[in-house]
Every structure is written in C-alpha cells, then in structure tokens.
CSV table of C-alpha atoms and ligand atoms in Angstrom, one decimal:
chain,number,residue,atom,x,y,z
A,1,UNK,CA,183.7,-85.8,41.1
A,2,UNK,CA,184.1,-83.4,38.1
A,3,UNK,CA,185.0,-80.5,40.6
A,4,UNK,CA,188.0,-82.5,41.5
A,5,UNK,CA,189.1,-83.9,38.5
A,6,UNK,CA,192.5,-81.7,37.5
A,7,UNK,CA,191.9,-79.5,33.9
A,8,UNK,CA,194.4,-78.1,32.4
A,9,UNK,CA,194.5,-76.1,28.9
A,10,UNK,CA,197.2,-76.9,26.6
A,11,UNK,CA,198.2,-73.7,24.0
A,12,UNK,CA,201.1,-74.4,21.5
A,13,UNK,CA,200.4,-78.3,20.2
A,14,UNK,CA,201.8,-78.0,16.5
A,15,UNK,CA,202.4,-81.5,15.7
A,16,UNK,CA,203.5,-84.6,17.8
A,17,UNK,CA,206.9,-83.3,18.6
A,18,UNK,CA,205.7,-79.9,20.2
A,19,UNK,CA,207.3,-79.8,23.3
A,20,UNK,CA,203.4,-78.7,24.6
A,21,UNK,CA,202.7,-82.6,23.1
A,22,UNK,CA,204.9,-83.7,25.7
A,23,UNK,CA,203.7,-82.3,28.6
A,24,UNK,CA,200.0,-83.1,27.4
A,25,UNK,CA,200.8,-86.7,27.4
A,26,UNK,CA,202.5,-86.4,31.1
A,27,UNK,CA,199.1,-84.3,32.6
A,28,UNK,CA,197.0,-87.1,30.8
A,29,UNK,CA,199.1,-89.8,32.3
A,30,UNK,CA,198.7,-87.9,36.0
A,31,UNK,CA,194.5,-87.9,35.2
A,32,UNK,CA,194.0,-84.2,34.2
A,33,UNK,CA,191.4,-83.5,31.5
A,34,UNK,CA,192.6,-81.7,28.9
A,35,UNK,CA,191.8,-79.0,26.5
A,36,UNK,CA,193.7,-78.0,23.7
A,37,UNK,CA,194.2,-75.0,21.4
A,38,UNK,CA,195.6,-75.0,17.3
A,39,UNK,CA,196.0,-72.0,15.3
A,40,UNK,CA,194.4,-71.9,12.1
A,41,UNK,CA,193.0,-75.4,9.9
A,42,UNK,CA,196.8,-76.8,9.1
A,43,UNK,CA,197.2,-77.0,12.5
A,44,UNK,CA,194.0,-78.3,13.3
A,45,UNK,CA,193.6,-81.3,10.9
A,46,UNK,CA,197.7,-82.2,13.2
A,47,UNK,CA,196.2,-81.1,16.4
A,48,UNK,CA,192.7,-82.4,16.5
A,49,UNK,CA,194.1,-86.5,15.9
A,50,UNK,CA,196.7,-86.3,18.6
A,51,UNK,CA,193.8,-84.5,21.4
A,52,UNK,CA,191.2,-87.0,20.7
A,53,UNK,CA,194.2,-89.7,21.2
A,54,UNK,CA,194.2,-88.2,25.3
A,55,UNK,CA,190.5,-87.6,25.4
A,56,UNK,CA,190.5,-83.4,24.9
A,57,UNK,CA,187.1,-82.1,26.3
A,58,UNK,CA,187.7,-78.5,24.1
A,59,UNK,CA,189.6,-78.7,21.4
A,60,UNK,CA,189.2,-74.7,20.3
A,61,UNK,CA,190.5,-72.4,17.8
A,62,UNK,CA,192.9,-69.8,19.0
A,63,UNK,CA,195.3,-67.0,17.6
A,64,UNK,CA,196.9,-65.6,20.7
A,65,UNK,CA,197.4,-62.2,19.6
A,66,UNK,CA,193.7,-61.6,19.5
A,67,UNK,CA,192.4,-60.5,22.6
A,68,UNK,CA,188.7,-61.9,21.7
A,69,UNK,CA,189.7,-65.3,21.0
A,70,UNK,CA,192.0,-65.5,24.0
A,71,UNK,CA,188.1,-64.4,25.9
A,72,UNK,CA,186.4,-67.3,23.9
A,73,UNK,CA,188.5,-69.7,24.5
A,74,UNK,CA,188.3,-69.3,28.7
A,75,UNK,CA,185.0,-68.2,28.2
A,76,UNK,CA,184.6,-72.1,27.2
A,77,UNK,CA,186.4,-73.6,29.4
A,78,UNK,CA,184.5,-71.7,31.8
A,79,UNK,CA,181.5,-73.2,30.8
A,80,UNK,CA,182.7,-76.4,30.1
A,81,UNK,CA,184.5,-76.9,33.6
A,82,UNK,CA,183.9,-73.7,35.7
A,83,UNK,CA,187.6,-74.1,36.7
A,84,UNK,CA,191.3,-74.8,36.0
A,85,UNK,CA,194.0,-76.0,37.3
A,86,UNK,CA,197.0,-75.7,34.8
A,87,UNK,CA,197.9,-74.0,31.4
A,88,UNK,CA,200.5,-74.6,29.6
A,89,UNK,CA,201.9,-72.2,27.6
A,90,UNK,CA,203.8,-72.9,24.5
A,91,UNK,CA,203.8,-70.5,22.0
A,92,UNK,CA,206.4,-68.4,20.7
A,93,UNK,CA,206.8,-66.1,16.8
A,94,UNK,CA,209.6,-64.3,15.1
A,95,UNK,CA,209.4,-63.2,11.6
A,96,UNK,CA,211.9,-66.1,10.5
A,97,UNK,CA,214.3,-63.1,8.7
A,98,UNK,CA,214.7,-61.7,12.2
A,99,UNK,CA,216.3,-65.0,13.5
A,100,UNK,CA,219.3,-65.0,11.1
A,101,UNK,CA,222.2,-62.4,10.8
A,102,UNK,CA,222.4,-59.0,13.3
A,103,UNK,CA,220.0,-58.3,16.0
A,104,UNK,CA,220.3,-54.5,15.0
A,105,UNK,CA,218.8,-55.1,12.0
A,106,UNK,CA,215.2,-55.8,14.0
A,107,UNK,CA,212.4,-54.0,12.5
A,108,UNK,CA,210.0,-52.0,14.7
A,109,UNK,CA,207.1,-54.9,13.4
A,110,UNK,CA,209.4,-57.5,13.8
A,111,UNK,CA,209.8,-56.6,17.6
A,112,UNK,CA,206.8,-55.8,18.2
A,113,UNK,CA,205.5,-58.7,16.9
A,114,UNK,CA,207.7,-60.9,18.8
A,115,UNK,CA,207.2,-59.5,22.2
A,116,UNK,CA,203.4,-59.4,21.8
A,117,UNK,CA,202.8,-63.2,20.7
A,118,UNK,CA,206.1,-64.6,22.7
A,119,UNK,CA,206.0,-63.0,25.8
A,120,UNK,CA,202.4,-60.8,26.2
A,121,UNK,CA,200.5,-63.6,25.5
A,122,UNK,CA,201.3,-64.7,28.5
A,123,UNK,CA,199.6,-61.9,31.0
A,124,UNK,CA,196.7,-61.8,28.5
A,125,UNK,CA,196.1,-65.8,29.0
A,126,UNK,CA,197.3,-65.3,32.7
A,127,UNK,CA,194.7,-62.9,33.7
A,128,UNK,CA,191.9,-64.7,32.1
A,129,UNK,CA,193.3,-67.8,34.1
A,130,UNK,CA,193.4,-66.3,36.9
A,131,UNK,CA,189.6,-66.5,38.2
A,132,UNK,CA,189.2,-70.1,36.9
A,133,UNK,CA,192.2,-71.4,39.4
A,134,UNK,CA,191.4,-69.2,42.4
A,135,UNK,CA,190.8,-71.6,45.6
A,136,UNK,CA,192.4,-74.2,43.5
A,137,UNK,CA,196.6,-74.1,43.6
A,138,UNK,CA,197.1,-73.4,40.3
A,139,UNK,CA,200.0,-73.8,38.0
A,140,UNK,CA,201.1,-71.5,35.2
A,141,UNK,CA,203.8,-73.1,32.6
A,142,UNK,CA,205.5,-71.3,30.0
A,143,UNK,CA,208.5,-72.3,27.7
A,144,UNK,CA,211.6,-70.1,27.3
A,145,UNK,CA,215.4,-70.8,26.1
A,146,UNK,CA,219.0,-69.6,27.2
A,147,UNK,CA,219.2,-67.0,24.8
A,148,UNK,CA,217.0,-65.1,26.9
A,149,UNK,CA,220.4,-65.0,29.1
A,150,UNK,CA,222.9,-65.3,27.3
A,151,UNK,CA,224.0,-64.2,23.7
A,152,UNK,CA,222.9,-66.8,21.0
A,153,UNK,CA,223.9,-65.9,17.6
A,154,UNK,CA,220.7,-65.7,15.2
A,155,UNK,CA,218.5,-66.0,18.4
A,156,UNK,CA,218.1,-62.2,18.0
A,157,UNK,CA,214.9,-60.8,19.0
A,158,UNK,CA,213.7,-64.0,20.3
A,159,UNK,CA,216.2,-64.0,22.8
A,160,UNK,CA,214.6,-60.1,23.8
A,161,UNK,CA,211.0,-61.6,23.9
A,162,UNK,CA,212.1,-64.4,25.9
A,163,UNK,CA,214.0,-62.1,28.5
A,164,UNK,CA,210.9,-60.3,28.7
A,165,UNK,CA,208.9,-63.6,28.9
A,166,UNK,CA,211.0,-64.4,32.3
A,167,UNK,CA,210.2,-61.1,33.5
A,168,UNK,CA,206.5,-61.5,33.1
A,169,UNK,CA,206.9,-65.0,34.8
A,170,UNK,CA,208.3,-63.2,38.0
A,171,UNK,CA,206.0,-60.1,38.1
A,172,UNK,CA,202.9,-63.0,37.6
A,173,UNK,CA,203.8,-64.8,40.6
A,174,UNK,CA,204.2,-62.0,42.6
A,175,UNK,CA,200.6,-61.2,41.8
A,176,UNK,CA,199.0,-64.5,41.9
A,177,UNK,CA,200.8,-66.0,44.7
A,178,UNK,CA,198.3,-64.6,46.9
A,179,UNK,CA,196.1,-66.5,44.9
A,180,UNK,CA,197.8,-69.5,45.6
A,181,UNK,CA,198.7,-69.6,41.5
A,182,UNK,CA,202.1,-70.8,40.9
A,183,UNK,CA,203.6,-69.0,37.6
A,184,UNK,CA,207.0,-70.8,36.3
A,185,UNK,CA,209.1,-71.2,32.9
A,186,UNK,CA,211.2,-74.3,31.5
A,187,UNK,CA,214.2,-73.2,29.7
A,188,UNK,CA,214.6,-75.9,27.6
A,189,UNK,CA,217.6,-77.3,25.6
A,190,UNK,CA,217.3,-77.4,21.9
A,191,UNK,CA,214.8,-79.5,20.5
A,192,UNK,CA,214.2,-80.6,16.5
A,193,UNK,CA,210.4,-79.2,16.9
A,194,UNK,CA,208.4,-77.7,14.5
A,195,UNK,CA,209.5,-74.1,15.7
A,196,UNK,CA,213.4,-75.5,14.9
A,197,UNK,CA,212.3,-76.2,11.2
A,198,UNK,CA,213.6,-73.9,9.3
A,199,UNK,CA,216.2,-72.2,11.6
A,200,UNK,CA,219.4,-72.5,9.7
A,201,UNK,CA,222.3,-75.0,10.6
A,202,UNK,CA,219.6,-76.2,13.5
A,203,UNK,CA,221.4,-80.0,13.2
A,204,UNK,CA,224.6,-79.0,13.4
A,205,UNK,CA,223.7,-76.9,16.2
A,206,UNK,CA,222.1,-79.6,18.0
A,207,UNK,CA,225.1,-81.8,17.1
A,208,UNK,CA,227.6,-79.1,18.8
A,209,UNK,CA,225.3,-78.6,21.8
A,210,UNK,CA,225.3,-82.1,22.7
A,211,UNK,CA,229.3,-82.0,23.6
A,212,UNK,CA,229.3,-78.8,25.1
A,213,UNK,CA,226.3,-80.4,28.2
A,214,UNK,CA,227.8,-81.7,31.2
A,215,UNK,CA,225.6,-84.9,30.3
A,216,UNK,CA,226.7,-84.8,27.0
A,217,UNK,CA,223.5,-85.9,25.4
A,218,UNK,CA,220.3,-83.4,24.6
A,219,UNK,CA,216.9,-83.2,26.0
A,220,UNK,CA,213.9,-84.7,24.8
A,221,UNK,CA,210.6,-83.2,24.8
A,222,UNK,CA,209.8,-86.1,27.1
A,223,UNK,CA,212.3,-84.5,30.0
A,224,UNK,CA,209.9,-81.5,29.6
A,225,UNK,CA,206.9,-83.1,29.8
A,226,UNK,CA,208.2,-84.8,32.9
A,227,UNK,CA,209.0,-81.8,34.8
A,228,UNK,CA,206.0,-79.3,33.6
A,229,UNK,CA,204.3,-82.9,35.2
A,230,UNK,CA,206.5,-82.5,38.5
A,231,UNK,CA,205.6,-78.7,38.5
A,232,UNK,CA,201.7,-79.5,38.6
A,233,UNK,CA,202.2,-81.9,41.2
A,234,UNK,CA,202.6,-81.9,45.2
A,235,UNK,CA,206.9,-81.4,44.1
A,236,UNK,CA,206.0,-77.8,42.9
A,237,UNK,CA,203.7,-76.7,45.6
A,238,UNK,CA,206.2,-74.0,46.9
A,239,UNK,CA,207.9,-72.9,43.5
A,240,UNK,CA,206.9,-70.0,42.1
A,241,UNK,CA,208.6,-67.4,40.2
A,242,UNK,CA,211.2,-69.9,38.7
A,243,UNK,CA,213.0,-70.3,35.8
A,244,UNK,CA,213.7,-74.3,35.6
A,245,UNK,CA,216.4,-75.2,33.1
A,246,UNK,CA,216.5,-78.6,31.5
A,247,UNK,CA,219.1,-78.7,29.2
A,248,UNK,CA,221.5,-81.2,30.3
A,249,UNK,CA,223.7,-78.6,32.8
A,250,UNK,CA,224.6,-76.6,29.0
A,251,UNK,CA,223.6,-73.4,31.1
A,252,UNK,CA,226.2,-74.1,33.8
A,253,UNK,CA,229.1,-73.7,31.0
A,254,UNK,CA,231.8,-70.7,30.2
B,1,0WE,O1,212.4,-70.3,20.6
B,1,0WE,C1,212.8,-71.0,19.7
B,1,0WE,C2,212.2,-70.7,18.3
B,1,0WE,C3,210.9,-70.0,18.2
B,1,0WE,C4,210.5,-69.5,16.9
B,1,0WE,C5,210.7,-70.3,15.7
B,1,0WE,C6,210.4,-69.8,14.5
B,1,0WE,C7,210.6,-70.5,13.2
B,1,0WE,C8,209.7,-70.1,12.1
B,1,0WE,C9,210.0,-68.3,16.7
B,1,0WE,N1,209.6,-67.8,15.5
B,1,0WE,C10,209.8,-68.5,14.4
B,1,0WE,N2,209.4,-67.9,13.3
B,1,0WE,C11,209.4,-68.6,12.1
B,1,0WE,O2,209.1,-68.1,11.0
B,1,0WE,N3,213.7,-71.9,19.9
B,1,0WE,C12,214.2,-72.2,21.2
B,1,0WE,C13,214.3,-72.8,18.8
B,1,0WE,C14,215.5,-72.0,18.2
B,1,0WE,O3,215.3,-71.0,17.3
B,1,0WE,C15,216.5,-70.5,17.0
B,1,0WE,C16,217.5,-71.2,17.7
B,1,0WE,C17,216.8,-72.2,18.5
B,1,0WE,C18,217.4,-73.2,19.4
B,1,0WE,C19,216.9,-69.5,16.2
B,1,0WE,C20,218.2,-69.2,16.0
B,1,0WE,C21,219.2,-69.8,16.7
B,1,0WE,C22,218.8,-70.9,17.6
C-alpha cells in the first residue's frame, strides 16, 4: 500500500504563487504524498498553511546551500517513506544588485553564490535522491528561464547559473538513466512570483512579453504545474535530459 503510494519532495514553496505551489497542487491532485521544504521561519509560517492544505507528511527546514541540511532532510524522508519518486526543484538566488545593470560588473561572491544555490543545488539534492528512487522510475524537476539561452538584459548572472543549471540537467540524466531516473528542466515564461518581486520594471516586462508570444497571452504557474504533472506520469516515461519550454512559443521568436 504505502510502498506504492507515489512521494515526491517539493523544495522552493515561498508563498501560494511559487511556481513549486503549482506543481504541488498537480502531484496532489495525481495522489502523490508530499513533503515539502521552507527556508528559514518567514517562510515557514507561508509554507506550513498551504502543506497542511494537501496533506504534507514532512514539512522540514532546509537551506540548500548547506550540505548537512540537504543530508537531514533525505535522511527523513528516508525514514519516513524509505523511497521517492519525484523532487521538484525550485530554488534559485542572486544577490538582487547582480540582476540590474552590466553582467561584467558580477562579483566573484555574487557568482559564486549564484551558481552554488541556482544550479549545484541541484547534484547535491540529485545524488541524495538518487538511492531513494532506484527500482522506482524516478523523476527529477528543476525550473530554469530563457535567459539561460539567450541574452536578457538584467538577467545577468542568473542567466550563467541557469545555463549551468541545463548543463547539470543533461550530465544527471546521463548518470541516472541507468537508473531508470529521469532528470528534466521547465523553462518557464515569466511569472509575477515571489522571486519577480523586486526585479525592476518586472510589469512592464510582463506586459511587453505577452505581445511578443506566438499565443499572445503569458503562462501561469498552473501551465507548470500541469506539465511537471505530465513529466511524472506515464507521458514522460522516455524523456530525459530535456529542457521543456512553456512560455507561450516566446522562445521560438527573432
Ligand atoms: O529566475 C528568476 C529570478 C530568480 C531570482 C530572483 C531574485 C529576486 C530577489 C534570483 N535571485 C533573486 N535575488 C533577490 O534578491 N526569474 C526567471 C524571474 C526574473 O528575474 C529577472 C527577470 C525575470 C523574468 C531578473 C532580471 C530580468 C528578468
């Protein structure tokens, strides 16, 4: 019964329009259990409502770029489940003066910084996934953006760490494919989330984006949700490696 239940561990929930919110709500909806991480008590007392609301069975403390939380936390779900079948990953940090004005202006901090929590963080929680979804077709999920690709003014160094980020999707599924682990990122269009507070002009951007799509209207965190959902499923059973972009066809465009 339990052993066949679907688990899956949610990192990056900051409030109830985190893209990692979305796709939660979709995995509950397909009858996984969930566990959830927050970082630090703001987060918690935002996190902690909205995982009860689905059920969580872990509901854990976690800052990413510590290497003995990250063992806690799948040292838990170890004992809570003794297995896994998804993680969602979610989580992404620039220092917010390194996403505005010239890229060469990057600190050695700032870029090291951003590559360890935006795209590292992803091996780290990768490897200790790894023995939990052996035997069991597991699926790995991260989050990236076009500016990874492509030249996005002020996107700077996050644009680096989320290059890097792609990279570490594709080397990951070359090594756990013979797992039967399936490792795959969702470039999504912009979204007003938490991690878009603060970004300057964000509204206008989003305004601009919306004319430039092909469907001429922007994503929802629901369209992310829905496909990290497909991903998990029998629809994703041969995708591996991938770099999925929902963003209304924006990545098509000269
Ligand atoms: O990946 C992101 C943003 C991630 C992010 C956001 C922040 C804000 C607060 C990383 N680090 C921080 N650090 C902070 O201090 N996005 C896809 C959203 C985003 O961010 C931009 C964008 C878009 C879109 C920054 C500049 C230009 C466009």
């Amino acid at each position: 019964m339990s052993e066949n239940q679907k688990k899956a561990l949610i990192v990056g929930v900051a409030n109830e329009r985190s893209l990692a919110w979305a796709i939660a709500q979709h995995l509950h909806q397909a009858g996984y259990k969930l566990a959830f991480t927050y970082l630090g008590e703001a987060l918690e007392r935002r996190v902690r409502p909205l995982a009860e609301s689905v059920g969580a069975e872990l509901i854990l403390p976690c800052n990413a770029s510590d290497d003995a939380q990250l063992d806690q936390v799948f040292e838990q779900v170890k004992q809570k489940w003794g297995h896994l079948d998804a993680l969602i990953h979610s989580i992404a940090f620039a220092n917010k003066e390194d996403l505005d004005g010239r890229f060469v202006s990057t600190s050695r901090e700032g870029f090291r910084m951003a590559m360890d929590i935006s795209a590292y963080t992803l091996v780290a929680m990768a490897r200790r996934a790894e023995p939990l979804m052996e035997g069991r077709d597991g699926s790995i999920i991260t989050l990236s953006y076009y500016g990874a690709e492509k030249v996005m003014p002020n996107y700077n160094v996050m644009g680096v760490a989320k290059a890097a980020l792609e990279a570490c999707v594709r080397y990951l599924a070359w090594d756990m494919g013979s797992k039967k682990i399936r490792v795959n990122a969702i470039s999504a269009g912009p979204v007003k989330t938490l991690a878009a507070a603060g970004i300057r002009d964000f509204r206008t951007m989003l305004a601009k984006a919306e004319e430039k799509t092909p469907l001429r209207e922007n994503i929802s965190a629901e369209d992310v949700g829905a496909l990290a959902a497909f991903l998990c499923g029998p629809g994703g059973k041969h995708m591996t490696g991938c770099t999925l972009h929902v963003d209304s066809g924006a990545h098509i465009m000269a």
